[in-house]
mmCIF file of C-alpha atoms in Angstrom:
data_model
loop_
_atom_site.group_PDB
_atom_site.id
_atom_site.type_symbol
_atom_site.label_atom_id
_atom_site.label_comp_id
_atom_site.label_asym_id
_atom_site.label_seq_id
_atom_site.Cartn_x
_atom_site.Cartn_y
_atom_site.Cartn_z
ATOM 1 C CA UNK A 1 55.684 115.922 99.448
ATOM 2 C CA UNK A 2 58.968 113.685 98.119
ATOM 3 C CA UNK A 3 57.028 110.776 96.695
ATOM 4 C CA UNK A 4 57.249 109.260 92.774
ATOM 5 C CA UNK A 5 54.263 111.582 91.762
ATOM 6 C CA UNK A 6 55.604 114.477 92.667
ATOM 7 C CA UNK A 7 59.928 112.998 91.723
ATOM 8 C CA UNK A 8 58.826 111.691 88.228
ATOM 9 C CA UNK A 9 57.387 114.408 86.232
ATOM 10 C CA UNK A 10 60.351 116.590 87.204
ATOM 11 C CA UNK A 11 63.206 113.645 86.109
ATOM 12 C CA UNK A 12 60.939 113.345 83.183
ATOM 13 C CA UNK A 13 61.417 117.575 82.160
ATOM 14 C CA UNK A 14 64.572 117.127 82.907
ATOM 15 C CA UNK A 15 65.187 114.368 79.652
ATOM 16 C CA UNK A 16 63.301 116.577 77.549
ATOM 17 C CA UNK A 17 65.047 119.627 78.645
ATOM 18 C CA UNK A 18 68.470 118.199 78.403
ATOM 19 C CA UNK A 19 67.582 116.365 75.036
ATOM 20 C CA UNK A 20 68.312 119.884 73.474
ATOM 21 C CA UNK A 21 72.099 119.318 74.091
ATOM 22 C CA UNK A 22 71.465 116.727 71.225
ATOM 23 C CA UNK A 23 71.226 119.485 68.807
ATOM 24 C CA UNK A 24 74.561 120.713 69.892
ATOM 25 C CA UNK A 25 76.117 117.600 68.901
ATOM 26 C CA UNK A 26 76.090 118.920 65.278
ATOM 27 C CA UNK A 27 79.193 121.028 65.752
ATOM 28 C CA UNK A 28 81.676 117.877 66.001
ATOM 29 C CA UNK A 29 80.202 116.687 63.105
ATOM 30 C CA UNK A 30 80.823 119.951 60.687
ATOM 31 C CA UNK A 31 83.561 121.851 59.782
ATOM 32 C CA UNK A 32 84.271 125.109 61.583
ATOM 33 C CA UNK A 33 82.873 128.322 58.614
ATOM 34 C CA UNK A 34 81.040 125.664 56.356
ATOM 35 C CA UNK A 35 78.749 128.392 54.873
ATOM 36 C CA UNK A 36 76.182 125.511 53.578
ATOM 37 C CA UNK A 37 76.063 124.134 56.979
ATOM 38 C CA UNK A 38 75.114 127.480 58.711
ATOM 39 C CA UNK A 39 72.438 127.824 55.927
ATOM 40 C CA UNK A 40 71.078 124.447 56.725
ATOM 41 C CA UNK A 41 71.158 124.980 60.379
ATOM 42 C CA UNK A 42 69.279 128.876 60.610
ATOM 43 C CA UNK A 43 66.662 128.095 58.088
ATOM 44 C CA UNK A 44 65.971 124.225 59.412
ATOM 45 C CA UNK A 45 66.225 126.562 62.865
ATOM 46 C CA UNK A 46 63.473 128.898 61.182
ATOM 47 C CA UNK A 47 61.437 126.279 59.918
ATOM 48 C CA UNK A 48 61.308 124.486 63.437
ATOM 49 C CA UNK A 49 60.360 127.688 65.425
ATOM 50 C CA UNK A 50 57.457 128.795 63.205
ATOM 51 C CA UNK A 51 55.500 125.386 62.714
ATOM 52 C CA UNK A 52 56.376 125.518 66.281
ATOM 53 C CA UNK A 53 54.595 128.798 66.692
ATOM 54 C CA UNK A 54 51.430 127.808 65.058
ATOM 55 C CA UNK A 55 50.892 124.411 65.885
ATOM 56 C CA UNK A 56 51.996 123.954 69.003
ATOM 57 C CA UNK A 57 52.293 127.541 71.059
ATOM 58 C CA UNK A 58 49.369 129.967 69.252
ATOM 59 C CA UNK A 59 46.840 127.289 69.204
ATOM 60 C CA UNK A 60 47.743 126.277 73.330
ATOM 61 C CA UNK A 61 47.536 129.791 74.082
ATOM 62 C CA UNK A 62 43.811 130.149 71.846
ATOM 63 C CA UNK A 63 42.690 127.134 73.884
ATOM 64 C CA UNK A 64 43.205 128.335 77.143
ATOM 65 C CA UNK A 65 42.616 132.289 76.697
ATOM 66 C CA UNK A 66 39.139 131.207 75.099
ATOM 67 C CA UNK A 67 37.926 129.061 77.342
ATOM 68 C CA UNK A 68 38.040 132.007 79.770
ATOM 69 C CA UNK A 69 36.994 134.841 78.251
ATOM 70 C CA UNK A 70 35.394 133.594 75.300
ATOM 71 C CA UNK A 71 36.331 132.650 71.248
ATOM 72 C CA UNK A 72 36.614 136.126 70.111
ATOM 73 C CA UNK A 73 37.985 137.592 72.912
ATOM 74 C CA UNK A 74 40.462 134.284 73.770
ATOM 75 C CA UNK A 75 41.784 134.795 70.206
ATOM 76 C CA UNK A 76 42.036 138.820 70.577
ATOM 77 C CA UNK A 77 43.835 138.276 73.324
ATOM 78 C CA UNK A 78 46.366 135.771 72.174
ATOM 79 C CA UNK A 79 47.080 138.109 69.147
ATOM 80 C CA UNK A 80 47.934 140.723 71.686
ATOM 81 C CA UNK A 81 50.248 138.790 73.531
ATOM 82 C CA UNK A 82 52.168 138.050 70.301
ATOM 83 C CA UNK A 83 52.312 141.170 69.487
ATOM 84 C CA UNK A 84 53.749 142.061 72.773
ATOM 85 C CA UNK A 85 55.884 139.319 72.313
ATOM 86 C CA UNK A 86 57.489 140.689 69.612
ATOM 87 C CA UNK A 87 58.068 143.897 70.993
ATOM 88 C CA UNK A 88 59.825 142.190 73.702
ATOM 89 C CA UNK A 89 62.088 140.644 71.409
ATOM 90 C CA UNK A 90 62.578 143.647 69.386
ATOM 91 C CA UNK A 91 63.668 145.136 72.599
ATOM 92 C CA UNK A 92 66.152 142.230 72.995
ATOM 93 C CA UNK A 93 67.686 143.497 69.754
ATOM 94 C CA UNK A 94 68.007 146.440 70.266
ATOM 95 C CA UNK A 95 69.688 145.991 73.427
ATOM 96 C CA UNK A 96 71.738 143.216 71.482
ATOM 97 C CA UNK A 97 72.401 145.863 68.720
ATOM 98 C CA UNK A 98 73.343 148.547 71.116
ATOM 99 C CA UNK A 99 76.112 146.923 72.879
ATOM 100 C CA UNK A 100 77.972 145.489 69.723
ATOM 101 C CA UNK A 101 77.905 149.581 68.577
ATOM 102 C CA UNK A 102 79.968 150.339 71.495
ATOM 103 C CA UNK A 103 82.579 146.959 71.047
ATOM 104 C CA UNK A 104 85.735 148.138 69.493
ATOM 105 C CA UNK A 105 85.853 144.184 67.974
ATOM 106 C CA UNK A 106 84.828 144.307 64.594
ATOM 107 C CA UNK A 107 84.278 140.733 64.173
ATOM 108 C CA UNK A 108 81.855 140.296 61.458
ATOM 109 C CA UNK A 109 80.840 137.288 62.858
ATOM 110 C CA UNK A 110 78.981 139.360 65.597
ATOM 111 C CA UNK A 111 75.088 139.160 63.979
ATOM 112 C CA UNK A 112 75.520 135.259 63.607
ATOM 113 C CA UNK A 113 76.430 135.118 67.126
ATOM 114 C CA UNK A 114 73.569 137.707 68.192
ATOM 115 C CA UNK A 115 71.238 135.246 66.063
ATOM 116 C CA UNK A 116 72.208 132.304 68.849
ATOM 117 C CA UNK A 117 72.092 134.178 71.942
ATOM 118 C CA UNK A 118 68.963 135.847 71.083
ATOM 119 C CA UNK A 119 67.688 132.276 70.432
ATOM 120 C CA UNK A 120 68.616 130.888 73.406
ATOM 121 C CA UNK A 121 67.027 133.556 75.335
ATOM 122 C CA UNK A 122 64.203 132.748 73.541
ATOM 123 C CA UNK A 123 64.043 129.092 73.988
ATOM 124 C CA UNK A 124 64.669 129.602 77.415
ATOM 125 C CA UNK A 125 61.451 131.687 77.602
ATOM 126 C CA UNK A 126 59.707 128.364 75.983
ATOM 127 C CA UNK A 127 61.279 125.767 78.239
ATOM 128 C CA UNK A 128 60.358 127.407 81.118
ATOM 129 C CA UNK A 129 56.483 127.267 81.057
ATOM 130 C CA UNK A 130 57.058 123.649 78.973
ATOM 131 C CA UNK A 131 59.100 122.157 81.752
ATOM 132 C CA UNK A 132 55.512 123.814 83.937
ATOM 133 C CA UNK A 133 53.507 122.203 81.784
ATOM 134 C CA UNK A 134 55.286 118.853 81.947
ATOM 135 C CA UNK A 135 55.029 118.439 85.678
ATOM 136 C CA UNK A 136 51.091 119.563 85.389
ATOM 137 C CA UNK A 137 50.590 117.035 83.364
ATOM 138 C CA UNK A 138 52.693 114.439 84.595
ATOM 139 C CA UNK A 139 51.533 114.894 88.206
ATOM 140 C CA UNK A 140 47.651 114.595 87.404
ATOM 141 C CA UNK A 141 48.303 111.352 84.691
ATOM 142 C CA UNK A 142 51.421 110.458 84.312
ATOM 143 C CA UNK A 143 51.000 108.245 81.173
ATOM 144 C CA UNK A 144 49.992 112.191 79.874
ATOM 145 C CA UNK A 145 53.088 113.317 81.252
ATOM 146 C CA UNK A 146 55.543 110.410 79.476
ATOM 147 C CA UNK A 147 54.193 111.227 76.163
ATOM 148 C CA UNK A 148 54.576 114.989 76.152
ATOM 149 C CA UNK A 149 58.218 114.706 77.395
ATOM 150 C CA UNK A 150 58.665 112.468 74.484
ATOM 151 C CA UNK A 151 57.293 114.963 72.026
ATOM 152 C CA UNK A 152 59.077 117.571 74.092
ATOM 153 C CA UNK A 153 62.105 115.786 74.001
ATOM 154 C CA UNK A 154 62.059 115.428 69.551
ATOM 155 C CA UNK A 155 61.315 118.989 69.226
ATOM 156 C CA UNK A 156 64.077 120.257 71.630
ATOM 157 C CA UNK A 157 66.647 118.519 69.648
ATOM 158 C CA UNK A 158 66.186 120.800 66.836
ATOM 159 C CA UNK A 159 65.836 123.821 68.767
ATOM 160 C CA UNK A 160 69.309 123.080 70.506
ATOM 161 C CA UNK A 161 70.764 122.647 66.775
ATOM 162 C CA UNK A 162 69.133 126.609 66.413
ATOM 163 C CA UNK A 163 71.430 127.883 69.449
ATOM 164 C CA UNK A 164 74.454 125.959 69.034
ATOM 165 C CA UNK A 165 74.982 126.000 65.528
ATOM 166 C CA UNK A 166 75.020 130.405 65.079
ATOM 167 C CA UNK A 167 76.872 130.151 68.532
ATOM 168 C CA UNK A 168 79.918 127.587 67.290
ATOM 169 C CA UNK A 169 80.263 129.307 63.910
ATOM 170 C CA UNK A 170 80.806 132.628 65.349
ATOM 171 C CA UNK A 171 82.669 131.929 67.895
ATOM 172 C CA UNK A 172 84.613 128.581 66.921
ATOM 173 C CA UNK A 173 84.218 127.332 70.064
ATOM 174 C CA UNK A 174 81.858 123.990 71.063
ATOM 175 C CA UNK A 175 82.064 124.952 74.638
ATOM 176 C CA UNK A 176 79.992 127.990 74.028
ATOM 177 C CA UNK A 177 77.904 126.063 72.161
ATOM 178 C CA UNK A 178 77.258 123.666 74.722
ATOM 179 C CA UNK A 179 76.497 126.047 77.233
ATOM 180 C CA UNK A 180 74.380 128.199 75.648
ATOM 181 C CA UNK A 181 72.220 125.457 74.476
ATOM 182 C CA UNK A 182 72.630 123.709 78.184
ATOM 183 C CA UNK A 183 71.546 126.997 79.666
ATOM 184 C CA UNK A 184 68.719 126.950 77.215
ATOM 185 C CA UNK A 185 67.548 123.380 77.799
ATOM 186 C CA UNK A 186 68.141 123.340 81.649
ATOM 187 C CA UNK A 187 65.091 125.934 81.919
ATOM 188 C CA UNK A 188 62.610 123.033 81.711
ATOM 189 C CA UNK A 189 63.476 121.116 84.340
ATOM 190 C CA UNK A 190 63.892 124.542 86.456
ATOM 191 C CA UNK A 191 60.272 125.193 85.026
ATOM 192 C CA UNK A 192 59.227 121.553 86.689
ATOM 193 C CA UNK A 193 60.831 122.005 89.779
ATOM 194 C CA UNK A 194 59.220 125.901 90.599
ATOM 195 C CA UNK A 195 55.870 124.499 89.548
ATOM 196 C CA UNK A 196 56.701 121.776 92.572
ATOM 197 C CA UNK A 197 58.096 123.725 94.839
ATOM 198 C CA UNK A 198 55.813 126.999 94.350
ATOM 199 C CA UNK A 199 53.164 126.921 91.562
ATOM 200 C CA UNK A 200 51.519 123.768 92.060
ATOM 201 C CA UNK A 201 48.499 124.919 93.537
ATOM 202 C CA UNK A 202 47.751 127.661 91.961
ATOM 203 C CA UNK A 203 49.311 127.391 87.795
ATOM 204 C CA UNK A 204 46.306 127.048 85.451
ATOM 205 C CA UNK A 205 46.244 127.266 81.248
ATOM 206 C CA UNK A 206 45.235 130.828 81.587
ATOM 207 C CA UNK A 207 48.758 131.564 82.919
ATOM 208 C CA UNK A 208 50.402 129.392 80.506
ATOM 209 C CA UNK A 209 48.199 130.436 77.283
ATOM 210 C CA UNK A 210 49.365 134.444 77.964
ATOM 211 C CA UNK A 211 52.929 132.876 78.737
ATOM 212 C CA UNK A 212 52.846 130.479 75.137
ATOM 213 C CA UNK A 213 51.434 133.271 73.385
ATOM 214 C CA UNK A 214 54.195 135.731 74.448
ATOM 215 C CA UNK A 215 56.596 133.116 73.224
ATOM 216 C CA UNK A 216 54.957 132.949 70.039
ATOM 217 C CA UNK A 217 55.537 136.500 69.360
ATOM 218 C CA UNK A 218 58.986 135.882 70.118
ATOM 219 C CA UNK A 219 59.965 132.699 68.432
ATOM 220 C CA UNK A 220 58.020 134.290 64.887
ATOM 221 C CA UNK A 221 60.421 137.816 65.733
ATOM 222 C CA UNK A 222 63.989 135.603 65.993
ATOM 223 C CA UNK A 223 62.737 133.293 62.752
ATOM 224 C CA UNK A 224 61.363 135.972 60.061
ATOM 225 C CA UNK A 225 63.830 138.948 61.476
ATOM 226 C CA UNK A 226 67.170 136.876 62.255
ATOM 227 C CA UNK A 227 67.529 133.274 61.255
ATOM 228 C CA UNK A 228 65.908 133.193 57.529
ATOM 229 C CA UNK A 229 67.539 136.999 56.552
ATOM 230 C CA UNK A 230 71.302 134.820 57.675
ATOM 231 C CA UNK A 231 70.548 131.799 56.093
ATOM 232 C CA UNK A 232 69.765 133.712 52.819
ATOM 233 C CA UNK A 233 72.885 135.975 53.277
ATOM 234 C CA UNK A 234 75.171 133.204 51.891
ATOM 235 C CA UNK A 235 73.156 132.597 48.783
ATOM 236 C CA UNK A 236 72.265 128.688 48.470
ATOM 237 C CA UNK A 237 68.733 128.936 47.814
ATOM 238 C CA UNK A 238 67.822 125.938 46.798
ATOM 239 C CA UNK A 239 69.344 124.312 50.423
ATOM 240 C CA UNK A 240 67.298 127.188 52.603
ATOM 241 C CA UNK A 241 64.176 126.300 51.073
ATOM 242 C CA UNK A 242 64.975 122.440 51.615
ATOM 243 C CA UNK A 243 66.260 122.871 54.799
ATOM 244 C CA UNK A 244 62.877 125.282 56.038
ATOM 245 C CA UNK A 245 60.577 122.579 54.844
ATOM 246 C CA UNK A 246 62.262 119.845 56.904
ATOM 247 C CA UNK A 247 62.360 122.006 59.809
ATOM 248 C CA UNK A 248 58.767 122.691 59.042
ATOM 249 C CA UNK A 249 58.715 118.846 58.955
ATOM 250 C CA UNK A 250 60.432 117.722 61.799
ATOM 251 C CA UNK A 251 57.124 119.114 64.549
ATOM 252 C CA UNK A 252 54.729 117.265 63.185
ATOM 253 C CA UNK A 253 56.343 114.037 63.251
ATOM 254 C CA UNK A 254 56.845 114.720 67.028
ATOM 255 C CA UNK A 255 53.161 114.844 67.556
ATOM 256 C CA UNK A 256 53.071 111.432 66.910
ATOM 257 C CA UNK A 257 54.025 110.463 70.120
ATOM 258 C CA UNK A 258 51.976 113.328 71.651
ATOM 259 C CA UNK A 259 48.969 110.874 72.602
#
């Protein structure tokens, strides 16, 4: 059971999962209410999460729904699962929404800091079946299993920049943006070790298409309904646009080294 087939894919989720920390490094780098920075960081944030979406997530979950039930009905069914993602994450916020009502802080730096937690929940929900998919694929080949942690890996780091950045500027403090984005990233190699311990024998891509496509919905919900409404709310237009289209970017280059 303990032997370097079954070790190695799991250290190897473990470097991608923790390469999201990365992203937090940001915050010693910027100044503490730099309204360009935050602008850079939601909309690059934005523009990571929805190439994400559609070139990575949607089209996994197409894949593996169709070759079940079928192309029309794979693809019917991945659209419902986004959908249902959404809702999910539109139940998130509300939630979210509902207990700032009721806090007697009126800190207005409350929807930035709802824009990182709800992001981190989110990426959570995406590490989790990644750091899965990792030790799949590095268990059956694990040449296979190198080069999607390094893809893994280059895409995390601007995914941690999407938690810890709201998180630091709301809160001024790095520790919470460490640990949020920590929390985040440390769901992959969770996600490796239950498909070791439990899943092994019986995970398949029809579990992780629904599971990608539910992500979907919720990674397009955080982007079009949180991070690009903030980054536009300080008014440097030309830097959101720049900053979307290198986050747009910055996925895929990463599929470079997705062999």
């Amino acid at each position: 059971m303990f032997n370097l087939q079954s070790l190695l894919p799991i250290f190897l989720s473990l470097l991608a999962g923790l390469s999201t920390v990365i992203g937090a490094f940001i915050v010693f780098f910027s100044k503490s209410g730099n309204k360009k920075m935050i602008t850079f960081a939601l909309s690059f944030s934005a523009g990571v999460m929805i190439t994400l979406s559609f070139t990575d997530l949607l089209p996994t979950a197409e894949k593996a729904l169709s070759e079940h039930f079928g192309i029309f009905t794979g693809i019917m069914l991945s659209l419902l699962f986004l959908i249902i993602g959404v809702l999910i994450a539109m139940l998130i916020d509300l939630f979210l929404s509902s207990e700032k009502e009721y806090s007697s802080s009126k800190n207005q730096n409350n929807n930035l800091y709802k824009v990182g937690f709800v992001s981190m929940i989110a990426l959570m929900l995406h590490n989790f079946p990644e750091g899965i998919a990792t030790y799949i694929s590095g268990y059956q080949n694990i040449s296979l299993g190198i080069n999607l942690a390094i893809a893994i890996a280059l895409h995390n780091i601007p995914e941690g920049i999407a938690i810890a950045m709201p998180i630091y500027y709301s809160s001024k403090s790095k520790g919470k943006a460490f640990k949020y984005t920590f929390i985040s990233g440390i769901a992959e190699p969770i996600g490796a070790i239950f498909a070791f311990l439990f899943l092994k024998p019986y995970i398949n891509d029809l579990i992780l298409g629904v599971i990608f496509a539910l992500v979907t919905g919720i990674m397009l919900y955080i982007s079009f309904e949180e991070l690009i409404p903030e980054a536009r709310l300080y008014g440097y237009n030309k830097l959101y646009i720049f900053s979307l289209v290198l986050g747009i970017c910055i996925i895929p280059i990463s599929h470079i080294f997705q062999i």
